[in-house]
Amino acid sequence: MMLNVDLEKNKLLRVNGPASIRVEKGKVKVLGTTFSEGERFVINRYRSYVIKGLEDKSRLEISLGDGGGIEEPAPGEEVVDVWETNINEILTKCKSTYQKCTIMIIGPVESGKSSLTAFISNMALEYGLKPVIIDADIGQADIGPPGFISAAVPDKKILWLRDLSAEIL
């Protein structure tokens, strides 16, 4: 199913994959990274991301696969603004002190650890920092094979840690 969706500035839209999205007009933010006019991104099956409008009227062309969907989150339901505020504060401090910073994310299964990690990595890149992601969750490995602690050094925006290749095991 193909849809065209207008998204006002600071409005949120949750898209459940599988979905392919093209920014036809304006700019949007997904997991801490900006997508501009003409750019595309994919939301894989069983993944769900919030898209935030960054301009007065952004237009998205959304192609939904079987099982994909779109919904407007209820006020206060999504945490992207809280994440952005807190991560901005941390990364500003890291950049201004010229020190290596370590951020550790822990939590239960399916609590958003991987999404928050991608969010931080994307924002770090926008700050001109060099993120390194260590995936130490051997039972739920995203970067390396199951049973391994692995690491990757992202050099571009990511929406899913599984898009990275392990550089160290």
Coordinates of C-alpha atoms in Angstrom, one line a residue:
M1 CA 0.0 0.0 0.0
M2 CA 1.4 3.4 -1.0
L3 CA 0.5 6.5 1.0
N4 CA 1.4 10.2 0.9
V5 CA 1.5 11.7 4.4
D6 CA 2.0 15.3 5.4
L7 CA 3.8 15.9 8.7
E8 CA 3.8 19.3 10.4
K9 CA 6.8 20.6 12.3
N10 CA 7.4 18.8 15.7
K11 CA 4.5 16.3 15.0
L12 CA 5.2 12.6 15.5
L13 CA 4.2 9.7 13.4
R14 CA 4.9 6.0 14.3
V15 CA 5.5 3.7 11.5
N16 CA 5.6 -0.1 12.0
G17 CA 7.6 -2.1 9.4
P18 CA 7.9 -3.3 6.9
A19 CA 7.9 0.1 5.3
S20 CA 9.9 2.0 2.7
I21 CA 9.8 5.8 3.2
R22 CA 10.9 8.6 0.9
V23 CA 11.0 12.2 2.0
E24 CA 9.3 14.0 -0.9
K25 CA 9.5 17.5 0.7
G26 CA 11.1 19.0 3.9
K27 CA 13.1 17.2 6.6
V28 CA 12.3 14.6 9.2
K29 CA 14.2 13.0 12.1
V30 CA 14.3 9.3 12.8
L31 CA 16.4 7.8 15.7
G32 CA 18.4 11.0 16.0
T33 CA 19.3 11.4 12.4
T34 CA 17.9 13.8 9.8
F35 CA 16.5 12.7 6.4
S36 CA 16.1 15.4 3.8
E37 CA 14.1 15.7 0.6
G38 CA 14.9 12.9 -1.8
E39 CA 16.3 10.5 0.8
R40 CA 14.9 7.1 1.5
F41 CA 15.0 4.8 4.5
V42 CA 13.6 1.4 5.4
I43 CA 11.9 0.2 8.5
N44 CA 12.3 -3.6 8.8
R45 CA 9.5 -6.0 9.7
Y46 CA 8.9 -6.1 13.5
R47 CA 10.5 -2.7 13.9
S48 CA 8.7 0.5 14.8
Y49 CA 10.1 4.0 14.6
V50 CA 8.8 7.5 15.3
I51 CA 9.3 10.1 12.6
K52 CA 9.4 13.7 13.7
G53 CA 8.6 16.6 11.3
L54 CA 11.4 19.2 11.3
E55 CA 9.9 21.8 8.9
D56 CA 6.5 23.5 8.6
K57 CA 5.2 20.8 6.2
S58 CA 7.2 17.7 5.3
R59 CA 5.7 15.2 2.9
L60 CA 6.4 11.5 3.0
E61 CA 5.8 8.8 0.5
I62 CA 5.3 5.6 2.5
S63 CA 5.1 2.1 1.0
L64 CA 3.8 -0.4 3.6
G65 CA 4.5 -4.0 3.3
D66 CA 2.3 -6.8 4.7
G67 CA 1.8 -6.2 8.4
G68 CA 3.1 -2.6 8.2
G69 CA 1.2 0.3 9.7
I70 CA 1.0 4.0 10.6
E71 CA -0.3 5.6 13.7
E72 CA -0.2 8.9 15.5
P73 CA 1.2 8.4 19.0
A74 CA -0.9 9.8 21.9
P75 CA 0.6 12.9 23.6
G76 CA 3.4 11.9 26.0
E77 CA 3.5 8.3 24.7
E78 CA 6.8 8.6 22.8
V79 CA 10.2 9.4 24.4
V80 CA 12.1 10.8 21.4
D81 CA 12.1 14.4 22.7
V82 CA 13.3 13.2 26.1
W83 CA 16.0 11.1 24.5
E84 CA 17.1 14.1 22.3
T85 CA 17.3 16.5 25.2
N86 CA 19.3 14.1 27.4
I87 CA 21.7 12.9 24.7
N88 CA 22.3 16.5 23.5
E89 CA 23.4 17.4 27.0
I90 CA 25.7 14.3 27.3
L91 CA 27.2 14.8 23.8
T92 CA 27.7 18.6 24.3
K93 CA 29.7 17.8 27.5
C94 CA 31.7 15.1 25.7
K95 CA 32.6 17.4 22.8
S96 CA 33.4 20.4 25.0
T97 CA 35.7 18.5 27.3
Y98 CA 37.5 16.6 24.5
Q99 CA 37.3 13.4 26.5
K100 CA 36.2 10.0 25.6
C101 CA 32.8 9.3 26.9
T102 CA 31.2 6.0 27.7
I103 CA 27.5 5.5 27.7
M104 CA 26.2 2.1 28.9
I105 CA 22.6 1.0 28.1
I106 CA 21.0 -1.8 30.0
G107 CA 17.4 -3.0 30.2
P108 CA 15.0 -5.9 29.7
V109 CA 14.3 -7.6 26.4
E110 CA 12.5 -5.5 23.9
S111 CA 12.8 -2.3 26.0
G112 CA 14.4 -0.1 23.3
K113 CA 18.2 -0.6 24.0
S114 CA 19.1 -1.1 20.4
S115 CA 17.0 1.8 19.2
L116 CA 18.5 4.1 21.9
T117 CA 22.0 2.9 20.9
A118 CA 21.3 3.8 17.2
F119 CA 19.9 7.1 18.3
I120 CA 23.0 8.0 20.3
S121 CA 25.3 6.8 17.5
N122 CA 23.5 9.0 14.9
M123 CA 23.5 12.1 17.2
A124 CA 27.2 11.5 17.9
L125 CA 28.0 11.5 14.2
E126 CA 26.0 14.7 13.8
Y127 CA 28.2 16.2 16.6
G128 CA 31.3 15.2 14.7
L129 CA 32.2 12.5 17.2
K130 CA 33.3 9.0 16.4
P131 CA 31.0 6.5 18.1
V132 CA 32.0 2.9 18.9
I133 CA 29.2 0.5 19.7
I134 CA 30.1 -2.6 21.8
D135 CA 27.3 -5.2 21.7
A136 CA 27.8 -7.2 24.9
D137 CA 24.3 -8.8 24.9
I138 CA 25.4 -12.2 23.8
G139 CA 21.9 -13.6 24.1
Q140 CA 20.4 -11.0 21.8
A141 CA 23.4 -10.1 19.6
D142 CA 22.7 -7.5 16.9
I143 CA 26.2 -6.7 15.5
G144 CA 28.1 -10.0 15.7
P145 CA 27.1 -13.6 15.8
P146 CA 25.2 -15.0 18.8
G147 CA 27.3 -15.8 21.8
F148 CA 29.9 -13.1 21.0
I149 CA 30.7 -9.7 22.3
S150 CA 31.3 -7.6 19.2
A151 CA 32.0 -4.0 18.3
A152 CA 31.4 -1.7 15.3
V153 CA 32.4 1.9 14.4
P154 CA 29.5 3.5 12.5
D155 CA 30.5 6.1 9.9
K156 CA 27.0 6.8 8.6
K157 CA 23.5 7.0 10.0
I158 CA 21.8 3.7 11.0
L159 CA 18.3 2.7 11.9
W160 CA 19.1 -0.8 13.0
L161 CA 22.2 -2.2 14.6
R162 CA 22.0 -5.3 12.4
D163 CA 23.0 -3.0 9.5
L164 CA 26.5 -2.8 11.0
S165 CA 29.3 -5.2 10.5
A166 CA 31.4 -6.4 13.5
E167 CA 34.9 -5.1 13.4
I168 CA 36.0 -6.7 16.6
L169 CA 34.8 -10.0 18.1

